[in-house]
Amino acid sequence: MRGKKMRYHLRMHSPIRLALAALILLPLATVHANAVLQPTCTISLAQWESPDRTRALLGDPALRILVRAWQKQPDSHLRIDYPVGEQGALWSSRMQAWLVAFGIPRAAVRLQPGSGSDALSLSLRLAQGHA
């Protein structure tokens, strides 16, 4: 009798295990266009307003890692989420120009209002249509 209970128990858990595995693995296998890739970087107002801005920004390891990651995936783009308003738009445009000056094509940098903070949030995104 014990053998029957064990087989029934295993048969019931097998579909449950498969369903759980599918629920866990499916989101990992599905990459949406424009998905955020690692790494990301945050540029604070203090970093930006530093007397030696270039040194401060180039000294940020997260920004260096982000740029290197873009170089390895040039079909992706860098997205700059910035604070809403005129100051945020101006700041993001200047950050875009700074990145262009260091070799990233302007077309590879996208500006997006609404960072929700007093900082620029930079992230690497997959290009549209690349899943």
PDB file of N, CA and C in Angstrom, residues 1-106:
ATOM      1  N   MET A   1       0.820  -1.192   0.000  1.00  0.00           N
ATOM      2  CA  MET A   1       0.000   0.000   0.000  1.00  0.00           C
ATOM      3  C   MET A   1       0.863   1.253   0.000  1.00  0.00           C
ATOM      4  N   ARG A   2       1.952   1.162   0.695  1.00  0.00           N
ATOM      5  CA  ARG A   2       2.837   2.315   0.795  1.00  0.00           C
ATOM      6  C   ARG A   2       3.378   2.714  -0.580  1.00  0.00           C
ATOM      7  N   GLY A   3       3.669   1.736  -1.434  1.00  0.00           N
ATOM      8  CA  GLY A   3       4.176   2.002  -2.776  1.00  0.00           C
ATOM      9  C   GLY A   3       3.168   2.763  -3.626  1.00  0.00           C
ATOM     10  N   LYS A   4       1.868   2.446  -3.497  1.00  0.00           N
ATOM     11  CA  LYS A   4       0.835   3.145  -4.252  1.00  0.00           C
ATOM     12  C   LYS A   4       0.752   4.605  -3.832  1.00  0.00           C
ATOM     13  N   LYS A   5       0.809   4.852  -2.532  1.00  0.00           N
ATOM     14  CA  LYS A   5       0.747   6.231  -2.046  1.00  0.00           C
ATOM     15  C   LYS A   5       1.933   7.028  -2.564  1.00  0.00           C
ATOM     16  N   MET A   6       3.094   6.425  -2.586  1.00  0.00           N
ATOM     17  CA  MET A   6       4.299   7.113  -3.031  1.00  0.00           C
ATOM     18  C   MET A   6       4.191   7.471  -4.511  1.00  0.00           C
ATOM     19  N   ARG A   7       3.728   6.512  -5.332  1.00  0.00           N
ATOM     20  CA  ARG A   7       3.601   6.790  -6.767  1.00  0.00           C
ATOM     21  C   ARG A   7       2.570   7.885  -7.021  1.00  0.00           C
ATOM     22  N   TYR A   8       1.439   7.845  -6.311  1.00  0.00           N
ATOM     23  CA  TYR A   8       0.416   8.871  -6.460  1.00  0.00           C
ATOM     24  C   TYR A   8       0.985  10.233  -6.072  1.00  0.00           C
ATOM     25  N   HIS A   9       1.699  10.259  -4.981  1.00  0.00           N
ATOM     26  CA  HIS A   9       2.316  11.488  -4.487  1.00  0.00           C
ATOM     27  C   HIS A   9       3.289  12.054  -5.522  1.00  0.00           C
ATOM     28  N   LEU A  10       4.113  11.198  -6.104  1.00  0.00           N
ATOM     29  CA  LEU A  10       5.073  11.651  -7.106  1.00  0.00           C
ATOM     30  C   LEU A  10       4.377  12.123  -8.380  1.00  0.00           C
ATOM     31  N   ARG A  11       3.308  11.419  -8.779  1.00  0.00           N
ATOM     32  CA  ARG A  11       2.579  11.829  -9.981  1.00  0.00           C
ATOM     33  C   ARG A  11       1.910  13.185  -9.789  1.00  0.00           C
ATOM     34  N   MET A  12       1.435  13.481  -8.628  1.00  0.00           N
ATOM     35  CA  MET A  12       0.779  14.761  -8.370  1.00  0.00           C
ATOM     36  C   MET A  12       1.789  15.906  -8.304  1.00  0.00           C
ATOM     37  N   HIS A  13       2.956  15.637  -7.762  1.00  0.00           N
ATOM     38  CA  HIS A  13       3.949  16.696  -7.624  1.00  0.00           C
ATOM     39  C   HIS A  13       4.685  16.994  -8.922  1.00  0.00           C
ATOM     40  N   SER A  14       4.757  16.020  -9.813  1.00  0.00           N
ATOM     41  CA  SER A  14       5.470  16.235 -11.065  1.00  0.00           C
ATOM     42  C   SER A  14       4.854  17.373 -11.887  1.00  0.00           C
ATOM     43  N   PRO A  15       3.529  17.413 -12.122  1.00  0.00           N
ATOM     44  CA  PRO A  15       2.952  18.540 -12.872  1.00  0.00           C
ATOM     45  C   PRO A  15       3.102  19.870 -12.135  1.00  0.00           C
ATOM     46  N   ILE A  16       3.007  19.815 -10.822  1.00  0.00           N
ATOM     47  CA  ILE A  16       3.172  21.037 -10.032  1.00  0.00           C
ATOM     48  C   ILE A  16       4.591  21.564 -10.174  1.00  0.00           C
ATOM     49  N   ARG A  17       5.557  20.670 -10.119  1.00  0.00           N
ATOM     50  CA  ARG A  17       6.956  21.081 -10.289  1.00  0.00           C
ATOM     51  C   ARG A  17       7.187  21.681 -11.669  1.00  0.00           C
ATOM     52  N   LEU A  18       6.614  21.059 -12.700  1.00  0.00           N
ATOM     53  CA  LEU A  18       6.766  21.582 -14.061  1.00  0.00           C
ATOM     54  C   LEU A  18       6.149  22.974 -14.183  1.00  0.00           C
ATOM     55  N   ALA A  19       4.972  23.147 -13.599  1.00  0.00           N
ATOM     56  CA  ALA A  19       4.307  24.451 -13.663  1.00  0.00           C
ATOM     57  C   ALA A  19       5.129  25.514 -12.939  1.00  0.00           C
ATOM     58  N   LEU A  20       5.648  25.173 -11.769  1.00  0.00           N
ATOM     59  CA  LEU A  20       6.477  26.125 -11.029  1.00  0.00           C
ATOM     60  C   LEU A  20       7.753  26.465 -11.787  1.00  0.00           C
ATOM     61  N   ALA A  21       8.374  25.464 -12.374  1.00  0.00           N
ATOM     62  CA  ALA A  21       9.591  25.713 -13.151  1.00  0.00           C
ATOM     63  C   ALA A  21       9.289  26.626 -14.332  1.00  0.00           C
ATOM     64  N   ALA A  22       8.158  26.394 -14.995  1.00  0.00           N
ATOM     65  CA  ALA A  22       7.777  27.241 -16.132  1.00  0.00           C
ATOM     66  C   ALA A  22       7.528  28.671 -15.680  1.00  0.00           C
ATOM     67  N   LEU A  23       6.845  28.833 -14.543  1.00  0.00           N
ATOM     68  CA  LEU A  23       6.576  30.179 -14.037  1.00  0.00           C
ATOM     69  C   LEU A  23       7.858  30.922 -13.674  1.00  0.00           C
ATOM     70  N   ILE A  24       8.827  30.187 -13.187  1.00  0.00           N
ATOM     71  CA  ILE A  24      10.092  30.811 -12.793  1.00  0.00           C
ATOM     72  C   ILE A  24      10.967  31.095 -14.009  1.00  0.00           C
ATOM     73  N   LEU A  25      11.057  30.161 -14.935  1.00  0.00           N
ATOM     74  CA  LEU A  25      11.987  30.288 -16.055  1.00  0.00           C
ATOM     75  C   LEU A  25      11.442  31.090 -17.225  1.00  0.00           C
ATOM     76  N   LEU A  26      10.138  31.119 -17.431  1.00  0.00           N
ATOM     77  CA  LEU A  26       9.577  31.822 -18.573  1.00  0.00           C
ATOM     78  C   LEU A  26       9.933  33.305 -18.584  1.00  0.00           C
ATOM     79  N   PRO A  27       9.782  34.026 -17.479  1.00  0.00           N
ATOM     80  CA  PRO A  27      10.176  35.440 -17.517  1.00  0.00           C
ATOM     81  C   PRO A  27      11.665  35.629 -17.808  1.00  0.00           C
ATOM     82  N   LEU A  28      12.477  34.692 -17.396  1.00  0.00           N
ATOM     83  CA  LEU A  28      13.907  34.807 -17.657  1.00  0.00           C
ATOM     84  C   LEU A  28      14.219  34.586 -19.125  1.00  0.00           C
ATOM     85  N   ALA A  29      13.443  33.753 -19.790  1.00  0.00           N
ATOM     86  CA  ALA A  29      13.692  33.451 -21.198  1.00  0.00           C
ATOM     87  C   ALA A  29      13.099  34.500 -22.129  1.00  0.00           C
ATOM     88  N   THR A  30      12.143  35.279 -21.645  1.00  0.00           N
ATOM     89  CA  THR A  30      11.492  36.286 -22.467  1.00  0.00           C
ATOM     90  C   THR A  30      12.126  37.638 -22.200  1.00  0.00           C
ATOM     91  N   VAL A  31      12.812  38.166 -23.199  1.00  0.00           N
ATOM     92  CA  VAL A  31      13.416  39.492 -23.080  1.00  0.00           C
ATOM     93  C   VAL A  31      12.624  40.417 -23.982  1.00  0.00           C
ATOM     94  N   HIS A  32      12.055  41.435 -23.394  1.00  0.00           N
ATOM     95  CA  HIS A  32      11.269  42.384 -24.164  1.00  0.00           C
ATOM     96  C   HIS A  32      12.186  43.395 -24.834  1.00  0.00           C
ATOM     97  N   ALA A  33      11.760  43.892 -26.001  1.00  0.00           N
ATOM     98  CA  ALA A  33      12.500  44.973 -26.653  1.00  0.00           C
ATOM     99  C   ALA A  33      12.530  46.147 -25.685  1.00  0.00           C
ATOM    100  N   ASN A  34      13.629  46.819 -25.632  1.00  0.00           N
ATOM    101  CA  ASN A  34      13.823  47.974 -24.768  1.00  0.00           C
ATOM    102  C   ASN A  34      13.996  47.571 -23.306  1.00  0.00           C
ATOM    103  N   ALA A  35      14.316  46.318 -23.050  1.00  0.00           N
ATOM    104  CA  ALA A  35      14.510  45.847 -21.684  1.00  0.00           C
ATOM    105  C   ALA A  35      15.774  46.456 -21.095  1.00  0.00           C
ATOM    106  N   VAL A  36      15.731  46.695 -19.799  1.00  0.00           N
ATOM    107  CA  VAL A  36      16.899  47.244 -19.118  1.00  0.00           C
ATOM    108  C   VAL A  36      17.929  46.141 -18.953  1.00  0.00           C
ATOM    109  N   LEU A  37      19.135  46.427 -19.317  1.00  0.00           N
ATOM    110  CA  LEU A  37      20.242  45.514 -19.109  1.00  0.00           C
ATOM    111  C   LEU A  37      21.078  46.043 -17.960  1.00  0.00           C
ATOM    112  N   GLN A  38      21.840  45.201 -17.357  1.00  0.00           N
ATOM    113  CA  GLN A  38      22.791  45.672 -16.355  1.00  0.00           C
ATOM    114  C   GLN A  38      24.022  46.121 -17.083  1.00  0.00           C
ATOM    115  N   PRO A  39      24.703  47.069 -16.690  1.00  0.00           N
ATOM    116  CA  PRO A  39      24.589  47.816 -15.447  1.00  0.00           C
ATOM    117  C   PRO A  39      23.780  49.102 -15.610  1.00  0.00           C
ATOM    118  N   THR A  40      23.537  49.756 -14.487  1.00  0.00           N
ATOM    119  CA  THR A  40      22.920  51.073 -14.467  1.00  0.00           C
ATOM    120  C   THR A  40      23.810  52.007 -13.664  1.00  0.00           C
ATOM    121  N   CYS A  41      23.524  53.298 -13.761  1.00  0.00           N
ATOM    122  CA  CYS A  41      24.364  54.287 -13.091  1.00  0.00           C
ATOM    123  C   CYS A  41      23.505  55.489 -12.714  1.00  0.00           C
ATOM    124  N   THR A  42      23.793  56.095 -11.579  1.00  0.00           N
ATOM    125  CA  THR A  42      23.108  57.308 -11.150  1.00  0.00           C
ATOM    126  C   THR A  42      24.132  58.423 -11.016  1.00  0.00           C
ATOM    127  N   ILE A  43      23.835  59.562 -11.637  1.00  0.00           N
ATOM    128  CA  ILE A  43      24.706  60.735 -11.551  1.00  0.00           C
ATOM    129  C   ILE A  43      23.998  61.765 -10.680  1.00  0.00           C
ATOM    130  N   SER A  44      24.598  62.079  -9.558  1.00  0.00           N
ATOM    131  CA  SER A  44      24.003  63.043  -8.637  1.00  0.00           C
ATOM    132  C   SER A  44      24.308  64.466  -9.088  1.00  0.00           C
ATOM    133  N   LEU A  45      23.544  65.400  -8.564  1.00  0.00           N
ATOM    134  CA  LEU A  45      23.778  66.809  -8.860  1.00  0.00           C
ATOM    135  C   LEU A  45      25.150  67.237  -8.355  1.00  0.00           C
ATOM    136  N   ALA A  46      25.579  66.691  -7.218  1.00  0.00           N
ATOM    137  CA  ALA A  46      26.905  67.020  -6.669  1.00  0.00           C
ATOM    138  C   ALA A  46      28.013  66.577  -7.621  1.00  0.00           C
ATOM    139  N   GLN A  47      27.883  65.390  -8.208  1.00  0.00           N
ATOM    140  CA  GLN A  47      28.878  64.931  -9.183  1.00  0.00           C
ATOM    141  C   GLN A  47      28.893  65.853 -10.394  1.00  0.00           C
ATOM    142  N   TRP A  48      27.702  66.216 -10.863  1.00  0.00           N
ATOM    143  CA  TRP A  48      27.602  67.029 -12.065  1.00  0.00           C
ATOM    144  C   TRP A  48      28.156  68.433 -11.835  1.00  0.00           C
ATOM    145  N   GLU A  49      27.896  68.997 -10.663  1.00  0.00           N
ATOM    146  CA  GLU A  49      28.334  70.361 -10.377  1.00  0.00           C
ATOM    147  C   GLU A  49      29.747  70.434  -9.821  1.00  0.00           C
ATOM    148  N   SER A  50      30.441  69.326  -9.780  1.00  0.00           N
ATOM    149  CA  SER A  50      31.824  69.296  -9.309  1.00  0.00           C
ATOM    150  C   SER A  50      32.673  70.238 -10.155  1.00  0.00           C
ATOM    151  N   PRO A  51      33.613  70.971  -9.523  1.00  0.00           N
ATOM    152  CA  PRO A  51      34.489  71.863 -10.289  1.00  0.00           C
ATOM    153  C   PRO A  51      35.242  71.125 -11.397  1.00  0.00           C
ATOM    154  N   ASP A  52      35.584  69.879 -11.156  1.00  0.00           N
ATOM    155  CA  ASP A  52      36.250  69.076 -12.179  1.00  0.00           C
ATOM    156  C   ASP A  52      35.298  67.948 -12.584  1.00  0.00           C
ATOM    157  N   ARG A  53      34.245  68.326 -13.304  1.00  0.00           N
ATOM    158  CA  ARG A  53      33.174  67.398 -13.671  1.00  0.00           C
ATOM    159  C   ARG A  53      33.700  66.156 -14.381  1.00  0.00           C
ATOM    160  N   THR A  54      34.583  66.351 -15.342  1.00  0.00           N
ATOM    161  CA  THR A  54      35.070  65.213 -16.119  1.00  0.00           C
ATOM    162  C   THR A  54      35.781  64.205 -15.234  1.00  0.00           C
ATOM    163  N   ARG A  55      36.624  64.696 -14.346  1.00  0.00           N
ATOM    164  CA  ARG A  55      37.328  63.783 -13.441  1.00  0.00           C
ATOM    165  C   ARG A  55      36.340  63.069 -12.518  1.00  0.00           C
ATOM    166  N   ALA A  56      35.352  63.811 -12.016  1.00  0.00           N
ATOM    167  CA  ALA A  56      34.362  63.207 -11.122  1.00  0.00           C
ATOM    168  C   ALA A  56      33.558  62.125 -11.844  1.00  0.00           C
ATOM    169  N   LEU A  57      33.144  62.409 -13.075  1.00  0.00           N
ATOM    170  CA  LEU A  57      32.347  61.431 -13.813  1.00  0.00           C
ATOM    171  C   LEU A  57      33.179  60.239 -14.261  1.00  0.00           C
ATOM    172  N   LEU A  58      34.377  60.505 -14.761  1.00  0.00           N
ATOM    173  CA  LEU A  58      35.237  59.396 -15.185  1.00  0.00           C
ATOM    174  C   LEU A  58      35.698  58.554 -14.002  1.00  0.00           C
ATOM    175  N   GLY A  59      35.685  59.148 -12.809  1.00  0.00           N
ATOM    176  CA  GLY A  59      36.056  58.415 -11.604  1.00  0.00           C
ATOM    177  C   GLY A  59      34.932  57.543 -11.066  1.00  0.00           C
ATOM    178  N   ASP A  60      33.743  57.674 -11.645  1.00  0.00           N
ATOM    179  CA  ASP A  60      32.599  56.880 -11.198  1.00  0.00           C
ATOM    180  C   ASP A  60      32.673  55.492 -11.839  1.00  0.00           C
ATOM    181  N   PRO A  61      32.952  54.453 -11.042  1.00  0.00           N
ATOM    182  CA  PRO A  61      33.099  53.116 -11.622  1.00  0.00           C
ATOM    183  C   PRO A  61      31.828  52.629 -12.321  1.00  0.00           C
ATOM    184  N   ALA A  62      30.662  52.992 -11.806  1.00  0.00           N
ATOM    185  CA  ALA A  62      29.411  52.540 -12.425  1.00  0.00           C
ATOM    186  C   ALA A  62      29.253  53.121 -13.832  1.00  0.00           C
ATOM    187  N   LEU A  63      29.649  54.373 -14.017  1.00  0.00           N
ATOM    188  CA  LEU A  63      29.555  54.990 -15.342  1.00  0.00           C
ATOM    189  C   LEU A  63      30.544  54.346 -16.312  1.00  0.00           C
ATOM    190  N   ARG A  64      31.741  54.074 -15.840  1.00  0.00           N
ATOM    191  CA  ARG A  64      32.730  53.409 -16.705  1.00  0.00           C
ATOM    192  C   ARG A  64      32.243  52.021 -17.127  1.00  0.00           C
ATOM    193  N   ILE A  65      31.671  51.280 -16.189  1.00  0.00           N
ATOM    194  CA  ILE A  65      31.147  49.943 -16.489  1.00  0.00           C
ATOM    195  C   ILE A  65      29.997  50.043 -17.496  1.00  0.00           C
ATOM    196  N   LEU A  66      29.135  51.037 -17.318  1.00  0.00           N
ATOM    197  CA  LEU A  66      28.005  51.233 -18.221  1.00  0.00           C
ATOM    198  C   LEU A  66      28.478  51.521 -19.646  1.00  0.00           C
ATOM    199  N   VAL A  67      29.464  52.398 -19.785  1.00  0.00           N
ATOM    200  CA  VAL A  67      29.983  52.741 -21.111  1.00  0.00           C
ATOM    201  C   VAL A  67      30.661  51.526 -21.747  1.00  0.00           C
ATOM    202  N   ARG A  68      31.428  50.780 -20.959  1.00  0.00           N
ATOM    203  CA  ARG A  68      32.071  49.565 -21.493  1.00  0.00           C
ATOM    204  C   ARG A  68      31.024  48.544 -21.946  1.00  0.00           C
ATOM    205  N   ALA A  69      29.963  48.424 -21.183  1.00  0.00           N
ATOM    206  CA  ALA A  69      28.893  47.486 -21.555  1.00  0.00           C
ATOM    207  C   ALA A  69      28.240  47.918 -22.864  1.00  0.00           C
ATOM    208  N   TRP A  70      28.036  49.234 -23.051  1.00  0.00           N
ATOM    209  CA  TRP A  70      27.480  49.712 -24.314  1.00  0.00           C
ATOM    210  C   TRP A  70      28.441  49.401 -25.464  1.00  0.00           C
ATOM    211  N   GLN A  71      29.734  49.575 -25.245  1.00  0.00           N
ATOM    212  CA  GLN A  71      30.716  49.307 -26.298  1.00  0.00           C
ATOM    213  C   GLN A  71      30.669  47.848 -26.747  1.00  0.00           C
ATOM    214  N   LYS A  72      30.343  46.951 -25.828  1.00  0.00           N
ATOM    215  CA  LYS A  72      30.241  45.528 -26.171  1.00  0.00           C
ATOM    216  C   LYS A  72      28.928  45.204 -26.879  1.00  0.00           C
ATOM    217  N   GLN A  73      27.936  46.087 -26.736  1.00  0.00           N
ATOM    218  CA  GLN A  73      26.627  45.887 -27.363  1.00  0.00           C
ATOM    219  C   GLN A  73      26.204  47.177 -28.058  1.00  0.00           C
ATOM    220  N   PRO A  74      26.890  47.561 -29.123  1.00  0.00           N
ATOM    221  CA  PRO A  74      26.613  48.854 -29.754  1.00  0.00           C
ATOM    222  C   PRO A  74      25.230  48.966 -30.397  1.00  0.00           C
ATOM    223  N   ASP A  75      24.504  47.855 -30.547  1.00  0.00           N
ATOM    224  CA  ASP A  75      23.137  47.942 -31.060  1.00  0.00           C
ATOM    225  C   ASP A  75      22.148  48.352 -29.967  1.00  0.00           C
ATOM    226  N   SER A  76      22.605  48.401 -28.731  1.00  0.00           N
ATOM    227  CA  SER A  76      21.768  48.860 -27.625  1.00  0.00           C
ATOM    228  C   SER A  76      21.882  50.385 -27.532  1.00  0.00           C
ATOM    229  N   HIS A  77      21.172  50.977 -26.588  1.00  0.00           N
ATOM    230  CA  HIS A  77      21.304  52.415 -26.387  1.00  0.00           C
ATOM    231  C   HIS A  77      21.345  52.743 -24.898  1.00  0.00           C
ATOM    232  N   LEU A  78      21.930  53.893 -24.610  1.00  0.00           N
ATOM    233  CA  LEU A  78      21.975  54.394 -23.243  1.00  0.00           C
ATOM    234  C   LEU A  78      20.761  55.285 -23.040  1.00  0.00           C
ATOM    235  N   ARG A  79      20.034  55.046 -21.986  1.00  0.00           N
ATOM    236  CA  ARG A  79      18.868  55.875 -21.687  1.00  0.00           C
ATOM    237  C   ARG A  79      19.177  56.710 -20.457  1.00  0.00           C
ATOM    238  N   ILE A  80      18.888  57.997 -20.565  1.00  0.00           N
ATOM    239  CA  ILE A  80      19.066  58.914 -19.442  1.00  0.00           C
ATOM    240  C   ILE A  80      17.684  59.334 -18.966  1.00  0.00           C
ATOM    241  N   ASP A  81      17.301  58.867 -17.788  1.00  0.00           N
ATOM    242  CA  ASP A  81      16.072  59.330 -17.147  1.00  0.00           C
ATOM    243  C   ASP A  81      16.447  60.544 -16.310  1.00  0.00           C
ATOM    244  N   TYR A  82      15.719  61.638 -16.495  1.00  0.00           N
ATOM    245  CA  TYR A  82      16.093  62.884 -15.826  1.00  0.00           C
ATOM    246  C   TYR A  82      14.901  63.486 -15.090  1.00  0.00           C
ATOM    247  N   PRO A  83      15.174  64.360 -14.109  1.00  0.00           N
ATOM    248  CA  PRO A  83      14.088  65.007 -13.372  1.00  0.00           C
ATOM    249  C   PRO A  83      13.220  65.850 -14.310  1.00  0.00           C
ATOM    250  N   VAL A  84      11.924  65.842 -14.076  1.00  0.00           N
ATOM    251  CA  VAL A  84      10.986  66.609 -14.888  1.00  0.00           C
ATOM    252  C   VAL A  84      11.264  68.102 -14.718  1.00  0.00           C
ATOM    253  N   GLY A  85      11.098  68.841 -15.782  1.00  0.00           N
ATOM    254  CA  GLY A  85      11.256  70.289 -15.743  1.00  0.00           C
ATOM    255  C   GLY A  85      12.393  70.761 -16.629  1.00  0.00           C
ATOM    256  N   GLU A  86      12.462  72.078 -16.753  1.00  0.00           N
ATOM    257  CA  GLU A  86      13.459  72.683 -17.634  1.00  0.00           C
ATOM    258  C   GLU A  86      14.885  72.369 -17.195  1.00  0.00           C
ATOM    259  N   GLN A  87      15.136  72.437 -15.893  1.00  0.00           N
ATOM    260  CA  GLN A  87      16.489  72.153 -15.391  1.00  0.00           C
ATOM    261  C   GLN A  87      16.897  70.710 -15.676  1.00  0.00           C
ATOM    262  N   GLY A  88      15.974  69.783 -15.467  1.00  0.00           N
ATOM    263  CA  GLY A  88      16.259  68.379 -15.737  1.00  0.00           C
ATOM    264  C   GLY A  88      16.533  68.127 -17.211  1.00  0.00           C
ATOM    265  N   ALA A  89      15.744  68.777 -18.079  1.00  0.00           N
ATOM    266  CA  ALA A  89      15.939  68.622 -19.525  1.00  0.00           C
ATOM    267  C   ALA A  89      17.292  69.181 -19.948  1.00  0.00           C
ATOM    268  N   LEU A  90      17.649  70.331 -19.404  1.00  0.00           N
ATOM    269  CA  LEU A  90      18.946  70.937 -19.721  1.00  0.00           C
ATOM    270  C   LEU A  90      20.090  70.049 -19.235  1.00  0.00           C
ATOM    271  N   TRP A  91      19.964  69.549 -18.018  1.00  0.00           N
ATOM    272  CA  TRP A  91      20.984  68.680 -17.433  1.00  0.00           C
ATOM    273  C   TRP A  91      21.166  67.419 -18.272  1.00  0.00           C
ATOM    274  N   SER A  92      20.050  66.801 -18.679  1.00  0.00           N
ATOM    275  CA  SER A  92      20.156  65.568 -19.466  1.00  0.00           C
ATOM    276  C   SER A  92      20.770  65.840 -20.842  1.00  0.00           C
ATOM    277  N   SER A  93      20.444  66.981 -21.435  1.00  0.00           N
ATOM    278  CA  SER A  93      21.043  67.335 -22.733  1.00  0.00           C
ATOM    279  C   SER A  93      22.544  67.531 -22.606  1.00  0.00           C
ATOM    280  N   ARG A  94      22.954  68.135 -21.516  1.00  0.00           N
ATOM    281  CA  ARG A  94      24.397  68.327 -21.291  1.00  0.00           C
ATOM    282  C   ARG A  94      25.095  66.994 -21.032  1.00  0.00           C
ATOM    283  N   MET A  95      24.435  66.097 -20.316  1.00  0.00           N
ATOM    284  CA  MET A  95      25.013  64.768 -20.082  1.00  0.00           C
ATOM    285  C   MET A  95      25.124  64.018 -21.401  1.00  0.00           C
ATOM    286  N   GLN A  96      24.107  64.144 -22.252  1.00  0.00           N
ATOM    287  CA  GLN A  96      24.153  63.516 -23.571  1.00  0.00           C
ATOM    288  C   GLN A  96      25.339  64.064 -24.372  1.00  0.00           C
ATOM    289  N   ALA A  97      25.523  65.383 -24.358  1.00  0.00           N
ATOM    290  CA  ALA A  97      26.649  65.996 -25.075  1.00  0.00           C
ATOM    291  C   ALA A  97      27.979  65.518 -24.502  1.00  0.00           C
ATOM    292  N   TRP A  98      28.051  65.348 -23.196  1.00  0.00           N
ATOM    293  CA  TRP A  98      29.275  64.867 -22.553  1.00  0.00           C
ATOM    294  C   TRP A  98      29.589  63.451 -23.040  1.00  0.00           C
ATOM    295  N   LEU A  99      28.574  62.592 -23.102  1.00  0.00           N
ATOM    296  CA  LEU A  99      28.775  61.220 -23.587  1.00  0.00           C
ATOM    297  C   LEU A  99      29.205  61.212 -25.059  1.00  0.00           C
ATOM    298  N   VAL A 100      28.611  62.089 -25.859  1.00  0.00           N
ATOM    299  CA  VAL A 100      28.979  62.196 -27.275  1.00  0.00           C
ATOM    300  C   VAL A 100      30.436  62.630 -27.404  1.00  0.00           C
ATOM    301  N   ALA A 101      30.853  63.562 -26.557  1.00  0.00           N
ATOM    302  CA  ALA A 101      32.247  64.021 -26.587  1.00  0.00           C
ATOM    303  C   ALA A 101      33.218  62.885 -26.276  1.00  0.00           C
ATOM    304  N   PHE A 102      32.749  61.879 -25.564  1.00  0.00           N
ATOM    305  CA  PHE A 102      33.604  60.743 -25.232  1.00  0.00           C
ATOM    306  C   PHE A 102      33.364  59.548 -26.155  1.00  0.00           C
ATOM    307  N   GLY A 103      32.741  59.796 -27.316  1.00  0.00           N
ATOM    308  CA  GLY A 103      32.688  58.781 -28.357  1.00  0.00           C
ATOM    309  C   GLY A 103      31.411  57.996 -28.523  1.00  0.00           C
ATOM    310  N   ILE A 104      30.395  58.281 -27.738  1.00  0.00           N
ATOM    311  CA  ILE A 104      29.126  57.572 -27.906  1.00  0.00           C
ATOM    312  C   ILE A 104      28.269  58.369 -28.890  1.00  0.00           C
ATOM    313  N   PRO A 105      27.781  57.754 -29.952  1.00  0.00           N
ATOM    314  CA  PRO A 105      26.973  58.491 -30.930  1.00  0.00           C
ATOM    315  C   PRO A 105      25.704  59.068 -30.297  1.00  0.00           C
ATOM    316  N   ARG A 106      25.346  60.265 -30.713  1.00  0.00           N
ATOM    317  CA  ARG A 106      24.146  60.921 -30.173  1.00  0.00           C
ATOM    318  C   ARG A 106      22.913  60.027 -30.347  1.00  0.00           C
TER     319      ARG A 106
END
